[in-house]
Amino acid sequence: MGITQYKEVFGLFLNHFKVCRGLFLHLSSALNMDGPIIIIGSGLSGFAAARRLMDNDITNIVILEAENRIGGRINSVPFSDGIIDLGAQWVHGQKNNIIYEMTRNMFNFGTTPFEELYSTFLLTNGTKPEQKDIRKIVDVAYKILDDIDDLDDPQGSIGDIFNKKFEKALKSSKLKNIEPKVIELMKDNIQRNYNGYMATNSWFDVSAKINSEEGKASGNQYLTWKKKGYKTFFDFLTKKAPNPAQYLNIESKVQLNKKVTNIKYNPKDETSNVAVTCSDGSTYSAKHVIFTPSLGVLKKYHESLFTPALPDQKILAIKNYGFGTVGKVFLEFDQPFWKEQGKPFLAYEFLWLDSDIKEAIATNREWMTNITGIYIVDQFPNLLEVFLGGSNLNEFETSSDSKIIDDCMWLLEKSLAKTLPKPKSMIRTKWLTNENFLGAYSYGSIDADKANVRPKDIAESIKNVDEAPILLFAGEATDDRYPSMAHGAVRSGFRAADEIVDFYD
């Protein structure tokens, strides 16, 4: 038999296999599933799970969403003359980033030039330190943080290791002639930035070992969706883009305002379904449930959410793995006062003097001490974005809009030592005080390292005696390679759905 005949025979076999497999999955979903597959949460992981199931001809799906909107921690809203993101904002990396790989040839991304420009650093008393000295400190500090990521089996916290390496760096000729007080203030600034990036109260809470185990998608870390917002990616998940003829109507599967209060399962009985109860009294029954809400929700409600209690190892992971909050404020001005003629501008970052910290606390502005910087927004020339992390975010989220505006202008005017125009509009985040999220995203904590738990422990599905995965877990905190990341959330949704498909396959 010639090579051409071999190819023809193999092609016929492959087509026959695909048809049989598709028919088998269709029959499995029709005959062996009493009721739909239930997905709890309509964020990236929930939609990714639905997409993978529907790609495999499993279409009897119900998605229960506690909020009055689709998206989860993707929250793209109209503001100014476009769409801005109150949730995930950037596509972090290109290679090995499933979000970028699914869209790269079909969407023209923008970028925020964090990797190309330096911020403008300001002392909070209205004076401007020597920017050349500041940039030397920035280069040394972030080189240390990059090196920590590459360490083999590092021990202790990110903060501990950074302090040791930074002390050694201070003896180098590059930093020798810089005023010690400026170095001290910059070190504090760098910790605030790290806390904001990691959504943690302190870099002494972050495990260097767990951090080194995680993957990083290489390439541009700050790709933007321009004026379209991260919700654009849902068009690609549902195949509405680039070819609407292939559209999977996942939105029609979503039931809004359905807050799940209890999930009752029986792993000892292969015939029983999982029972899901919502706060409005409605109940659902399914052979498989995929749970995607945040780790913050699991931390607070796992005891009341699941009957019987979850396995001990999963509870240990839920309790010890880190979960934190970040905050954003978008300020819109009539004109950009921050641009100097002919000079590119990225951000204002603040070196907090002790006297100004005390003043902020005394005047009920303590939340401001967690601001990492005030940044430009790609494609929005009249917007500034205030970004903050760490503690005291409850004060930020529960203050009035007018107070937030006044506080932001207090810091800007104090640090720039001049009167500034007031913003004409503002919008901000409230992730911590929203009971359906209770924070922003996860991080590998020192406590998790001590307890020897990882995202895989949260992700582990619960199976019945027939080895059927009856209760599955997805969401960024369950992804073993990219926890805390939006692309980790997508991967986790695909993983959970694949486990169901593989069971019937």
Short mmCIF file of N, CA and C in Angstrom, two decimals, residues 62-67 254-262 276-284 436:
data_model
loop_
_atom_site.label_atom_id
_atom_site.label_comp_id
_atom_site.label_asym_id
_atom_site.label_seq_id
_atom_site.Cartn_x
_atom_site.Cartn_y
_atom_site.Cartn_z
N VAL A 62 -26.56 24.99 32.86
CA VAL A 62 -27.15 26.13 33.56
C VAL A 62 -26.02 26.84 34.30
N ILE A 63 -25.92 28.16 34.11
CA ILE A 63 -24.91 28.96 34.81
C ILE A 63 -25.64 29.86 35.81
N LEU A 64 -25.34 29.68 37.08
CA LEU A 64 -25.96 30.47 38.13
C LEU A 64 -25.02 31.60 38.54
N GLU A 65 -25.48 32.83 38.40
CA GLU A 65 -24.66 34.02 38.67
C GLU A 65 -25.29 34.84 39.79
N ALA A 66 -24.51 35.09 40.86
CA ALA A 66 -25.02 35.83 42.01
C ALA A 66 -25.23 37.31 41.72
N GLU A 67 -24.42 37.87 40.83
CA GLU A 67 -24.52 39.29 40.50
C GLU A 67 -25.67 39.54 39.51
N VAL A 254 -27.14 31.65 31.23
CA VAL A 254 -26.89 32.34 32.50
C VAL A 254 -28.21 32.78 33.14
N GLN A 255 -28.34 32.51 34.43
CA GLN A 255 -29.45 33.03 35.23
C GLN A 255 -28.85 33.99 36.27
N LEU A 256 -29.21 35.26 36.16
CA LEU A 256 -28.65 36.28 37.04
C LEU A 256 -29.35 36.31 38.40
N ASN A 257 -28.69 36.98 39.35
CA ASN A 257 -29.24 37.13 40.71
C ASN A 257 -29.56 35.80 41.37
N LYS A 258 -28.71 34.83 41.12
CA LYS A 258 -28.87 33.49 41.69
C LYS A 258 -27.67 33.20 42.59
N LYS A 259 -27.77 33.68 43.83
CA LYS A 259 -26.69 33.45 44.79
C LYS A 259 -26.85 32.08 45.42
N VAL A 260 -25.85 31.23 45.22
CA VAL A 260 -25.90 29.88 45.76
C VAL A 260 -25.58 29.90 47.25
N THR A 261 -26.42 29.26 48.03
CA THR A 261 -26.23 29.21 49.49
C THR A 261 -25.84 27.83 49.99
N ASN A 262 -26.13 26.78 49.22
CA ASN A 262 -25.75 25.45 49.66
C ASN A 262 -25.62 24.50 48.48
N VAL A 276 -28.37 21.92 44.44
CA VAL A 276 -27.90 23.30 44.60
C VAL A 276 -29.08 24.17 45.02
N THR A 277 -28.90 24.92 46.11
CA THR A 277 -29.95 25.81 46.61
C THR A 277 -29.48 27.25 46.53
N CYS A 278 -30.38 28.14 46.08
CA CYS A 278 -30.07 29.56 45.96
C CYS A 278 -30.78 30.37 47.04
N SER A 279 -30.35 31.59 47.23
CA SER A 279 -30.90 32.44 48.29
C SER A 279 -32.36 32.78 48.07
N ASP A 280 -32.83 32.69 46.82
CA ASP A 280 -34.24 32.98 46.56
C ASP A 280 -35.13 31.76 46.75
N GLY A 281 -34.54 30.66 47.23
CA GLY A 281 -35.31 29.44 47.48
C GLY A 281 -35.34 28.47 46.32
N SER A 282 -34.87 28.87 45.17
CA SER A 282 -34.87 27.97 44.02
C SER A 282 -33.83 26.87 44.20
N THR A 283 -34.11 25.69 43.64
CA THR A 283 -33.22 24.54 43.76
C THR A 283 -32.94 23.94 42.38
N TYR A 284 -31.79 23.33 42.26
CA TYR A 284 -31.37 22.71 41.00
C TYR A 284 -30.72 21.37 41.32
N ASN A 436 -20.08 38.87 47.04
CA ASN A 436 -19.92 37.85 46.00
C ASN A 436 -18.48 37.69 45.53
#
